[in-house]
Coordinates of C-alpha atoms in Angstrom, one line a residue:
Chain Y
M98 CA 133.6 111.4 94.5
S99 CA 132.6 114.5 96.6
E100 CA 130.3 113.7 99.7
I101 CA 127.4 115.6 98.1
V102 CA 127.4 113.8 94.6
E103 CA 127.5 110.5 96.6
K104 CA 124.7 111.6 99.0
Q105 CA 122.6 112.6 95.8
V106 CA 123.0 109.1 93.9
E107 CA 122.0 107.5 97.2
R108 CA 118.7 109.6 97.0
Y109 CA 118.2 108.7 93.9
E110 CA 118.9 105.1 94.3
N111 CA 116.2 105.2 97.0
L112 CA 114.0 107.0 94.6
L113 CA 114.3 104.4 92.0
R114 CA 113.8 101.6 94.3
E115 CA 110.6 102.8 95.7
M116 CA 109.2 103.6 91.9
W117 CA 110.4 99.9 90.8
T118 CA 108.7 98.5 93.8
A119 CA 105.5 100.5 93.4
S120 CA 105.3 99.7 89.9
A121 CA 106.3 96.1 90.2
K122 CA 103.3 95.7 92.8
Y123 CA 101.0 96.8 89.9
L124 CA 102.6 95.6 86.9
G125 CA 104.6 92.2 88.2
I126 CA 108.5 92.1 88.1
L127 CA 108.8 91.0 84.7
S128 CA 107.0 94.0 83.2
A129 CA 108.6 96.3 85.7
N130 CA 112.2 95.2 84.6
L131 CA 111.2 95.4 81.0
L132 CA 110.1 99.1 81.7
V133 CA 113.6 99.6 83.3
E134 CA 115.5 97.9 80.3
R135 CA 113.4 100.2 77.7
V136 CA 114.2 103.3 79.6
V137 CA 117.9 102.6 80.1
W138 CA 118.2 102.0 76.5
E139 CA 116.5 105.3 75.7
V140 CA 118.5 107.2 78.1
S141 CA 121.8 105.5 77.1
M142 CA 122.0 107.4 73.8
E143 CA 122.7 110.6 75.9
Y144 CA 124.3 109.0 78.9
Q145 CA 125.7 105.7 78.3
E146 CA 126.4 105.4 82.0
I147 CA 123.0 104.7 82.8
E148 CA 123.6 101.3 81.5
L149 CA 125.6 100.5 84.8
L150 CA 122.1 100.7 86.5
Q151 CA 121.6 97.2 87.9
Y152 CA 118.3 95.5 88.1
D153 CA 116.9 92.2 88.6
Q154 CA 113.9 90.5 90.7
N155 CA 115.0 92.0 93.8
G156 CA 115.1 95.6 92.6
I157 CA 117.5 98.4 91.5
S158 CA 121.1 99.5 92.5
C159 CA 123.0 102.3 91.5
A160 CA 126.3 101.0 93.0
R161 CA 128.2 100.7 89.7
I162 CA 126.9 104.1 88.7
A163 CA 128.3 105.6 91.9
A164 CA 131.8 103.7 91.5
S165 CA 132.0 105.2 87.8
L166 CA 131.6 108.3 89.0
E167 CA 134.9 108.2 91.0
E168 CA 136.4 108.1 87.4
N169 CA 134.1 110.6 85.7
P170 CA 133.1 113.3 88.5
D171 CA 131.8 115.7 85.8
L172 CA 128.9 113.4 84.8
P173 CA 125.7 115.2 85.1
V174 CA 124.1 112.7 87.3
E175 CA 121.1 115.0 88.1
D176 CA 120.0 115.4 84.5
M177 CA 120.7 111.5 83.9
F178 CA 118.4 110.4 86.8
M179 CA 115.7 113.3 86.0
K180 CA 115.6 112.2 82.3
F181 CA 115.2 108.3 83.5
I182 CA 112.5 109.2 85.8
T183 CA 110.6 111.2 83.4
R184 CA 110.4 108.7 80.8
Y185 CA 110.0 106.1 83.2
V186 CA 106.7 107.8 84.6
A187 CA 105.6 108.7 81.1
I188 CA 105.5 105.1 80.0
L189 CA 104.3 104.0 83.3
A190 CA 101.3 106.4 83.1
K191 CA 100.6 104.6 79.8
L192 CA 100.5 101.2 81.7
L193 CA 98.5 102.2 84.8
G194 CA 96.6 105.2 83.8
H195 CA 97.4 109.0 84.9
E196 CA 95.3 108.6 88.1
R197 CA 97.4 105.8 89.7
T198 CA 100.6 106.9 88.4
E199 CA 99.8 110.5 90.0
E200 CA 99.2 108.7 93.2
I201 CA 102.7 107.0 93.0
R202 CA 104.3 110.3 92.0
K203 CA 102.6 112.2 94.8
R204 CA 103.8 109.6 97.5
L205 CA 107.2 109.8 96.1
K206 CA 107.2 113.3 96.0
E207 CA 106.2 113.6 99.7
E208 CA 109.3 111.1 100.5
F209 CA 111.7 112.9 98.2
A210 CA 110.8 116.5 98.5
T211 CA 113.8 118.1 97.2
I212 CA 113.7 116.1 94.2
P213 CA 112.2 118.1 91.1
F214 CA 110.0 115.1 90.4
A215 CA 107.9 115.3 87.0
S216 CA 105.4 112.9 85.9
R217 CA 105.1 113.9 82.2
E218 CA 107.4 114.5 79.5
E219 CA 107.9 118.2 78.7
Chain B
M78 CA 111.4 102.0 63.4
P79 CA 110.6 105.9 63.6
T80 CA 112.2 107.7 60.8
S81 CA 113.1 110.7 63.4
L82 CA 115.2 108.3 65.3
L83 CA 118.1 110.6 64.9
L84 CA 116.5 113.0 67.4
S85 CA 117.4 110.3 70.0
I86 CA 120.9 111.0 70.0
S87 CA 122.2 113.4 72.6
V88 CA 122.4 116.9 70.7
K89 CA 125.1 117.7 73.3
Y90 CA 127.3 114.5 72.4
W91 CA 126.7 115.4 68.6
Q92 CA 127.5 118.8 68.7
D93 CA 131.2 118.1 70.0
F94 CA 131.7 115.3 67.4
Q95 CA 130.2 118.0 64.6
D96 CA 132.5 120.8 65.9
T97 CA 135.7 118.7 66.0
L98 CA 135.2 117.2 62.5
A99 CA 134.4 121.0 61.3
K100 CA 137.5 122.3 62.7
V101 CA 139.5 119.4 61.4
M102 CA 137.9 119.6 58.0
D103 CA 137.8 123.6 57.9
A104 CA 134.2 123.5 57.0
N105 CA 130.8 124.4 58.2
I106 CA 128.5 121.7 59.1
Y107 CA 124.6 122.1 59.6
I108 CA 122.5 118.9 60.3
F109 CA 118.6 119.0 59.7
D110 CA 116.1 116.4 60.7
V111 CA 113.8 114.6 58.3
N112 CA 111.5 117.5 58.3
G113 CA 114.0 119.9 57.2
G114 CA 114.3 121.5 61.0
S115 CA 117.6 122.4 62.6
F116 CA 119.2 119.7 64.6
S117 CA 122.4 120.8 65.5
L118 CA 124.1 124.4 65.8
F119 CA 126.5 125.7 63.5
S120 CA 129.8 124.3 63.8
L121 CA 132.2 127.1 62.9
P122 CA 131.5 130.9 62.8
V123 CA 130.4 132.1 59.4
E124 CA 130.0 135.6 59.5
L125 CA 127.1 136.1 57.1
C126 CA 125.2 133.2 58.7
Q127 CA 125.7 134.3 62.3
E128 CA 124.7 138.1 61.2
V129 CA 121.6 136.9 59.4
N130 CA 120.6 134.5 62.2
K131 CA 121.9 136.3 65.5
G132 CA 124.0 133.5 66.6
R133 CA 124.5 129.8 66.0
V134 CA 120.7 128.9 65.7
L135 CA 118.8 129.1 62.4
R136 CA 116.2 132.0 63.2
D137 CA 116.0 133.9 59.9
E138 CA 112.7 133.0 58.2
K139 CA 114.0 133.3 54.9
C140 CA 116.8 130.8 55.9
I141 CA 114.4 128.6 57.5
S142 CA 112.1 128.3 54.3
F143 CA 114.8 128.2 51.9
Y144 CA 116.2 125.2 53.6
K145 CA 113.0 123.4 54.3
S146 CA 111.7 123.6 50.6
T147 CA 115.4 122.8 49.3
L148 CA 115.6 119.6 51.5
D149 CA 112.2 118.4 51.1
S150 CA 112.8 118.0 47.4
L151 CA 116.6 117.2 47.6
E152 CA 116.9 113.7 45.8
D153 CA 120.5 112.5 47.0
K154 CA 122.9 115.7 46.8
D155 CA 123.1 119.2 45.3
M156 CA 125.2 122.2 45.3
L157 CA 122.9 125.3 45.7
T158 CA 123.2 128.9 46.7
C159 CA 121.3 130.2 49.8
P160 CA 119.1 133.3 49.6
Y161 CA 122.2 135.4 50.8
G162 CA 124.4 133.9 48.1
L163 CA 126.3 131.6 50.2
K164 CA 127.3 128.4 48.2
L165 CA 126.6 124.9 49.9
C166 CA 126.5 121.2 49.2
A167 CA 123.6 119.3 50.6
Y168 CA 123.2 115.8 51.1
R169 CA 120.5 113.3 52.3
L170 CA 121.5 111.4 55.3
G171 CA 120.5 107.7 55.7
T172 CA 119.6 105.4 53.0
Y173 CA 116.9 105.2 50.5
A174 CA 114.5 103.0 52.5
Q175 CA 115.3 105.2 55.8
K176 CA 116.0 108.8 55.7
I177 CA 117.6 109.9 58.7
G178 CA 118.2 113.7 58.0
F179 CA 120.1 116.3 56.1
L180 CA 123.7 117.3 55.9
V181 CA 124.5 120.9 54.7
V182 CA 128.4 122.0 54.3
T183 CA 129.4 125.5 53.8
P184 CA 132.8 127.0 53.5
T185 CA 134.1 128.9 56.5
R186 CA 135.9 131.9 55.0
L187 CA 134.9 132.1 51.3
T188 CA 131.2 132.3 51.3
T189 CA 131.0 132.3 47.5
L190 CA 133.0 129.9 45.4
V191 CA 134.6 131.6 42.6
G192 CA 136.2 129.5 39.8
R193 CA 135.9 125.9 38.9
E194 CA 138.7 124.3 40.6
E195 CA 137.8 125.9 44.1
E196 CA 134.5 124.8 43.6
N197 CA 135.8 121.2 43.0
T198 CA 138.1 121.2 46.0
F199 CA 135.1 122.3 48.1
A200 CA 132.9 119.7 46.6
T201 CA 135.4 116.9 47.5
K202 CA 135.7 118.1 51.0
A203 CA 132.1 118.1 51.4
H204 CA 131.7 114.7 50.1
S205 CA 134.3 113.4 52.5
I206 CA 132.4 115.4 55.4
Y207 CA 128.9 113.6 54.4
R208 CA 130.7 110.0 54.1
T209 CA 132.1 110.1 57.7
I210 CA 128.7 111.6 58.9
N211 CA 126.7 109.4 57.4
E212 CA 128.7 106.6 58.6
V213 CA 128.8 107.4 62.1
L214 CA 125.0 107.9 62.0
Q215 CA 124.2 104.5 60.5
A216 CA 126.5 103.1 63.4
I217 CA 124.6 105.1 65.9
L218 CA 121.3 103.9 64.3
E219 CA 122.3 100.4 64.1
K220 CA 123.3 100.5 67.8
N221 CA 119.9 102.0 68.7
L222 CA 118.0 99.3 66.4
L223 CA 120.0 96.5 68.2
G224 CA 118.6 97.9 71.4
L225 CA 115.3 97.7 70.5
R226 CA 115.9 94.1 69.0
R227 CA 117.3 93.2 72.3
L228 CA 113.9 94.3 74.3
E229 CA 111.9 92.7 71.4
L230 CA 113.8 89.6 71.9
N231 CA 113.6 89.6 75.6
S232 CA 110.0 90.0 75.5
I233 CA 109.6 87.1 73.2
Y234 CA 111.7 85.1 75.5
E235 CA 109.5 86.1 78.4
I236 CA 106.2 85.1 76.5
S237 CA 107.6 81.8 75.5
R238 CA 108.5 81.0 79.3
L239 CA 104.9 82.0 80.2
M240 CA 103.7 79.0 78.2
T241 CA 105.5 76.5 80.8
S242 CA 105.5 78.5 83.7
I243 CA 102.5 80.8 84.3
V244 CA 99.0 79.5 83.5
E245 CA 97.1 82.4 85.2
L246 CA 94.9 84.1 82.4
D247 CA 95.1 87.8 83.9
K248 CA 99.1 87.5 84.5
V249 CA 99.4 86.2 80.6
L250 CA 96.8 89.1 79.6
D251 CA 99.0 91.7 81.5
L252 CA 102.2 90.8 80.5
I253 CA 101.3 90.7 76.9
T254 CA 99.8 94.3 76.9
N255 CA 102.5 95.7 79.0
S256 CA 105.0 94.5 76.9
L257 CA 103.8 95.9 73.9
I258 CA 103.2 99.4 75.8
I259 CA 106.9 99.0 76.7
I260 CA 108.5 98.2 73.7
Y261 CA 106.6 99.9 70.9
Q262 CA 105.4 102.8 72.9
A263 CA 101.7 101.9 71.9
E264 CA 99.0 104.4 72.4
L265 CA 96.6 101.3 73.3
C266 CA 97.0 97.8 73.0
F267 CA 94.1 95.5 73.6
V268 CA 93.6 91.4 73.9
G269 CA 90.3 89.9 72.7
L270 CA 89.7 86.4 73.7
R271 CA 87.1 84.2 71.7
E272 CA 83.9 83.3 73.5
G273 CA 81.7 81.2 71.2
D274 CA 80.5 83.4 68.6
K275 CA 81.9 86.4 69.7
I276 CA 85.4 88.3 70.6
R277 CA 85.2 89.8 74.3
V278 CA 88.0 92.5 75.3
A279 CA 89.7 90.9 78.3
Q280 CA 92.4 93.3 78.4
A281 CA 93.2 96.8 77.2
K282 CA 95.9 99.3 78.2
G283 CA 96.8 102.9 77.0
E284 CA 94.9 105.8 76.3
H285 CA 91.1 104.9 77.0
G286 CA 92.1 101.3 77.4
H287 CA 89.8 101.0 80.5
L288 CA 86.8 101.7 78.4
L289 CA 87.4 99.0 76.1
I290 CA 87.5 96.1 78.4
G291 CA 84.6 93.8 78.6
K292 CA 83.4 95.5 75.2
E293 CA 81.9 92.4 73.0
W294 CA 82.4 92.2 69.2
P295 CA 80.6 89.5 67.1
L296 CA 82.6 87.2 64.9
V297 CA 80.5 88.3 62.1
Q298 CA 81.3 92.0 62.6
P299 CA 82.6 92.9 59.3
L300 CA 85.9 94.2 60.5
I301 CA 86.5 91.3 62.8
E302 CA 85.4 88.8 59.8
Q303 CA 88.3 90.6 57.9
V304 CA 90.9 90.0 60.7
F305 CA 90.1 86.2 60.9
S306 CA 89.9 85.8 57.1
K307 CA 93.8 85.6 57.2
V308 CA 96.9 84.7 59.2
E309 CA 98.7 88.2 58.9
P310 CA 98.0 91.2 60.8
S311 CA 95.3 93.6 59.4
F312 CA 96.6 97.3 58.9
L313 CA 93.4 99.3 59.8
S314 CA 92.8 103.0 59.1
L315 CA 91.3 105.3 62.0
E316 CA 87.8 104.9 60.3
E317 CA 87.9 101.2 60.2
L318 CA 89.0 101.0 64.1
R319 CA 86.0 103.2 65.0
T320 CA 83.7 100.7 63.5
L321 CA 84.1 98.4 66.6
P322 CA 82.1 98.9 69.4
G323 CA 83.9 100.8 72.2
L324 CA 86.3 102.7 69.9
T325 CA 83.7 104.8 68.1
G326 CA 85.0 107.9 69.5
V327 CA 88.9 107.1 69.7
E328 CA 91.5 109.7 68.7
V329 CA 94.9 108.7 67.6
A330 CA 98.0 110.8 66.4
P331 CA 98.7 111.3 63.0
E332 CA 101.1 108.8 61.3
T333 CA 99.9 106.0 64.0
E334 CA 99.8 102.4 62.7
I335 CA 97.0 100.6 63.7
L336 CA 97.3 96.7 63.6
V337 CA 95.1 93.8 64.8
Y338 CA 96.6 90.4 64.9
P339 CA 94.2 87.5 64.6
L340 CA 95.7 85.0 67.4
W341 CA 95.7 81.4 65.8
T342 CA 96.9 78.0 67.4
A343 CA 96.4 74.6 66.1
L344 CA 92.9 74.4 67.8
G345 CA 91.5 77.5 65.9
A346 CA 91.2 81.2 66.7
V347 CA 92.1 82.0 70.3
G348 CA 91.6 85.8 69.9
L349 CA 92.8 88.9 68.5
L350 CA 95.7 91.2 69.5
G351 CA 95.4 95.1 68.6
I352 CA 98.0 97.6 68.8
V353 CA 97.8 101.3 68.0
A354 CA 101.6 102.5 67.8
P355 CA 102.9 105.8 66.8
V356 CA 105.7 104.2 65.0
S357 CA 105.7 102.2 61.5
L358 CA 107.4 99.1 61.9
D359 CA 110.2 98.0 59.6
D360 CA 110.5 94.6 58.3
N361 CA 112.3 93.3 61.4
S362 CA 110.2 94.7 63.8
S363 CA 106.9 93.1 62.1
R364 CA 108.4 90.0 61.9
N365 CA 109.1 90.1 65.7
L366 CA 105.8 91.3 66.4
Q367 CA 104.3 88.2 64.5
I368 CA 106.5 85.8 66.5
Y369 CA 105.3 87.7 69.7
A370 CA 101.8 87.4 68.5
N371 CA 102.1 83.6 67.9
F372 CA 103.6 82.9 71.0
A373 CA 100.9 85.2 72.9
A374 CA 98.4 83.2 71.2
V375 CA 99.7 79.7 72.3
A376 CA 100.1 81.1 76.0
L377 CA 96.6 82.6 76.0
A378 CA 95.2 79.1 74.6
N379 CA 97.0 77.3 77.3
A380 CA 95.7 79.7 80.0
T381 CA 92.3 79.9 78.7
L382 CA 92.0 76.1 78.7
I383 CA 93.4 75.7 82.4
H384 CA 91.1 78.3 83.4
R385 CA 88.1 76.5 81.8
L386 CA 89.2 73.4 83.1
E387 CA 89.7 74.7 86.7
R388 CA 86.0 76.2 86.2
E389 CA 84.8 72.9 85.1
A390 CA 86.4 71.0 87.8
E391 CA 84.6 73.0 90.2
T392 CA 81.3 73.2 88.6
D393 CA 78.4 70.4 88.4
F394 CA 77.7 69.7 84.9
L395 CA 74.0 69.1 85.1
T396 CA 72.7 71.9 87.2
G397 CA 75.5 74.6 86.7
L398 CA 76.1 75.1 90.5
L399 CA 79.4 74.6 92.1
N400 CA 80.3 70.9 93.0
K401 CA 81.0 69.1 96.4
R402 CA 84.8 69.7 96.0
A403 CA 84.6 73.5 95.4
L404 CA 81.9 73.7 98.2
R405 CA 84.6 72.2 100.6
N406 CA 87.1 74.6 99.5
L407 CA 84.6 77.3 100.1
L408 CA 83.5 76.7 103.3
V409 CA 86.9 76.4 104.6
T410 CA 87.4 79.9 103.5
E411 CA 84.1 81.1 105.0
L412 CA 84.9 79.3 108.3
E413 CA 88.2 81.1 108.5
R414 CA 86.4 84.4 107.9
T415 CA 83.8 83.6 110.7
T416 CA 86.5 82.8 113.3
R417 CA 88.3 85.8 112.3
Y418 CA 85.9 88.6 112.3
G419 CA 82.9 87.0 114.3
T420 CA 80.5 87.1 111.8
P421 CA 77.7 84.7 111.6
L422 CA 77.6 81.8 109.2
S423 CA 74.7 79.2 108.1
V424 CA 74.4 76.2 106.0
I425 CA 71.2 74.6 104.4
F426 CA 71.3 70.9 103.8
L427 CA 68.5 70.0 101.1
D428 CA 67.4 66.8 100.2
I429 CA 64.6 66.0 97.5
D430 CA 62.0 63.8 99.2
D431 CA 61.4 60.4 97.2
F432 CA 63.8 61.0 94.4
K433 CA 64.6 57.5 93.8
A434 CA 61.0 56.6 93.3
Y435 CA 60.8 59.6 91.0
N436 CA 63.7 58.5 89.0
D437 CA 62.4 54.8 89.2
T438 CA 59.1 55.7 88.0
F439 CA 59.3 58.4 85.5
G440 CA 63.0 57.8 84.3
H441 CA 66.3 59.5 84.7
V442 CA 65.6 62.1 81.9
A443 CA 62.5 63.3 84.2
G444 CA 64.8 63.2 87.4
D445 CA 67.5 65.2 85.7
V446 CA 64.8 67.7 85.1
V447 CA 63.5 67.8 88.7
L448 CA 67.5 68.4 89.6
Q449 CA 67.9 71.1 87.1
K450 CA 64.5 73.0 88.2
T451 CA 65.5 72.7 92.0
A452 CA 69.0 74.3 91.4
E453 CA 67.2 77.0 89.4
I454 CA 64.7 77.3 92.3
I455 CA 67.6 77.6 94.8
K456 CA 69.4 80.3 92.6
N457 CA 66.6 82.6 92.4
S458 CA 65.7 82.2 96.0
I459 CA 69.3 83.4 97.5
R460 CA 71.7 86.6 97.6
I461 CA 74.5 87.2 95.3
V462 CA 76.8 86.7 98.1
D463 CA 75.1 82.9 99.1
T464 CA 76.6 80.1 97.3
A465 CA 74.6 77.2 96.2
C466 CA 76.3 73.7 95.5
R467 CA 75.2 70.2 94.5
Y468 CA 76.5 67.8 97.0
G469 CA 75.7 64.8 95.3
G470 CA 72.8 62.7 93.9
E471 CA 69.8 64.5 95.0
E472 CA 71.4 66.7 97.5
F473 CA 72.1 70.3 97.5
V474 CA 74.1 72.4 100.2
I475 CA 73.8 76.4 100.2
I476 CA 76.2 78.3 102.2
L477 CA 74.8 81.8 103.7
P478 CA 77.7 84.1 104.9
G479 CA 76.7 86.8 107.5
T480 CA 73.3 84.9 108.2
K481 CA 72.4 83.5 111.4
G482 CA 70.3 80.4 112.2
E483 CA 66.7 82.1 111.7
G484 CA 67.6 84.3 108.9
A485 CA 68.7 81.0 107.0
A486 CA 65.5 79.2 108.2
R487 CA 63.6 81.8 106.4
V488 CA 65.7 81.1 103.2
A489 CA 65.0 77.4 103.8
E490 CA 61.1 77.7 104.1
R491 CA 61.3 80.1 100.9
I492 CA 63.0 77.6 99.0
R493 CA 60.9 74.4 100.3
K494 CA 57.6 76.3 99.5
S495 CA 58.9 77.2 96.0
I496 CA 59.7 73.8 95.1
E497 CA 56.3 72.6 96.7
T498 CA 54.5 74.5 94.6
Y499 CA 56.6 74.5 91.1
P500 CA 54.5 72.5 88.6
F501 CA 57.1 69.6 88.2
P502 CA 56.3 67.2 85.3
H503 CA 54.1 64.0 86.2
R504 CA 53.7 64.8 89.9
Q505 CA 54.2 67.3 92.8
V506 CA 58.0 67.3 94.0
T507 CA 58.9 68.1 97.8
A508 CA 62.2 68.7 99.7
S509 CA 63.1 68.3 103.4
L510 CA 65.8 71.0 104.6
G511 CA 68.2 71.2 107.5
V512 CA 69.7 74.2 108.7
A513 CA 72.6 74.8 111.0
S514 CA 75.0 77.8 112.0
A515 CA 78.5 77.5 112.6
K516 CA 79.9 77.5 115.9
K517 CA 83.4 78.2 117.5
N518 CA 86.0 75.7 116.8
D519 CA 83.7 74.3 113.8
S520 CA 85.3 72.3 111.2
V521 CA 83.8 71.6 107.6
D522 CA 82.6 68.4 108.7
S523 CA 81.3 69.1 111.9
L524 CA 79.2 71.8 110.5
F525 CA 78.0 69.6 107.5
A526 CA 77.3 66.6 109.9
R527 CA 74.8 69.1 111.8
A528 CA 73.0 70.6 109.0
D529 CA 72.8 67.1 107.5
Q530 CA 71.4 65.7 111.1
A531 CA 68.7 68.5 111.0
C532 CA 67.7 67.5 107.4
Y533 CA 67.6 64.1 108.5
Q534 CA 65.4 64.9 111.6
A535 CA 63.1 66.7 109.0
K536 CA 62.8 63.6 106.8
R537 CA 62.0 61.6 110.1
Q538 CA 59.3 64.2 111.1
G539 CA 57.2 63.4 107.6
K540 CA 59.5 65.2 105.1
N541 CA 58.6 68.3 103.2
R542 CA 59.5 70.4 106.0
L543 CA 62.6 72.2 107.5
C544 CA 64.6 71.6 111.0
L545 CA 66.8 74.1 112.7
N546 CA 69.8 72.2 114.3
P547 CA 69.1 73.7 117.9
S548 CA 72.9 74.0 118.8

């Protein structure tokens, strides 16, 4: 895996962790993990590798996705993660209301400025 | 499940599969969704199609309208001729119960089939393609459904665990509404709890959910009556839903399903669960949702019961004020706040004068009336932030956060006067009051002791008066 892709996965992992932590704060861990499970299921119809995302009561890890990239370096990780984030935020907005979701989105956008973070589905 | 589930398949991956199949079978393949709209690109170059549509995407108006109307009325399969003379085989994908989409197969080289034999050969080939594609799609559909079932079962598992682990009503309400929004992509989900002869919306999430919380629906409201007249869920129309207060202006997308489950337990109706979801539920989903609603009912009944017991354990039955135990807990918190922020805190100790004699002379029922009226006078004389408690017998305690001794003395005097002038039955009633303010390093007991001492002093000085603890 190239260093660039490795860094990219690491940045997305940090972003997902922040998202998970912020949503677990408002929804509780059970609901936050159910939300992750739902979005993994949806995105897996296009990118099966998303099923390698690990999550439990302590948070999210992309370690197994990173490992799979060693064997499949052509996987469009950027698109996979963006689809995951877009779906996640869309459902989160229903649960928290757009205003609070926008707050989370804004905060994450400041921290992850280079990631084209979308809050609503196209 | 949504009938347009096919669209959840990655078009890119599907296109790869479709192109390979088309190449192997030497036939062109088109896939349409349930509404007759294009799903994938043409698999192999068919000159006529490419010319007319300027590429591999269906763009020509004549073609679009031909496929839409033809596929709309397609029963099962048919051999047709397109407006440009291309012979094709069209199939409906999925089952009778669940349409997935449509398949169109055309020859790649010969656009018009001449001769019966050629036509039969092509029809056989098209049928093989249909069987392969239909089976692959069914398998994908099954896999998708399994994913949904897993989500549903996980959620049912969590809610069943709640019955033994979580007893906080708010958490139970949150988990129920969150889960349903996540699993069924509900636009709106609400839980109403039964409070006497009405349903009060205790939690609502999704579009306009926040506007619903706190709304009350009488049990005699026709729609609510209809919901509770059975065990199964009620499927409502938008017009019916709008008859509920708080939902009059609600808008939902077309094809949305509106279900309201009555939540029953062995003890009776606990409340109701409403879900506005943009999908129509199949038998399995309906059954799972019913199981979920049953578990939710028991979890809510438990949490409501515990919530009520906790409240009752802290409340004095006769006066409705907090009891001695709750008072102690509250005072610990207030003293901590005083120590941390240095804000004043005062306590009033009130004792009804000669209450024993009143009780002995006029009876316990009359004595209870005096206690109730005194509690009412106290409640009407204090601020929202102040707390009144029945300490025991004819003794009351009032906690006044952010109030110095002088301020507390004014409140005590107001209460004393109100009691003195209130027309109690049989005879005039008076009270003695002691006021004390919290000092540094005060404990609940030391603060109480000083207020009690001041009250005792008021008694000794002739009753119907108040004393301020000087320290």
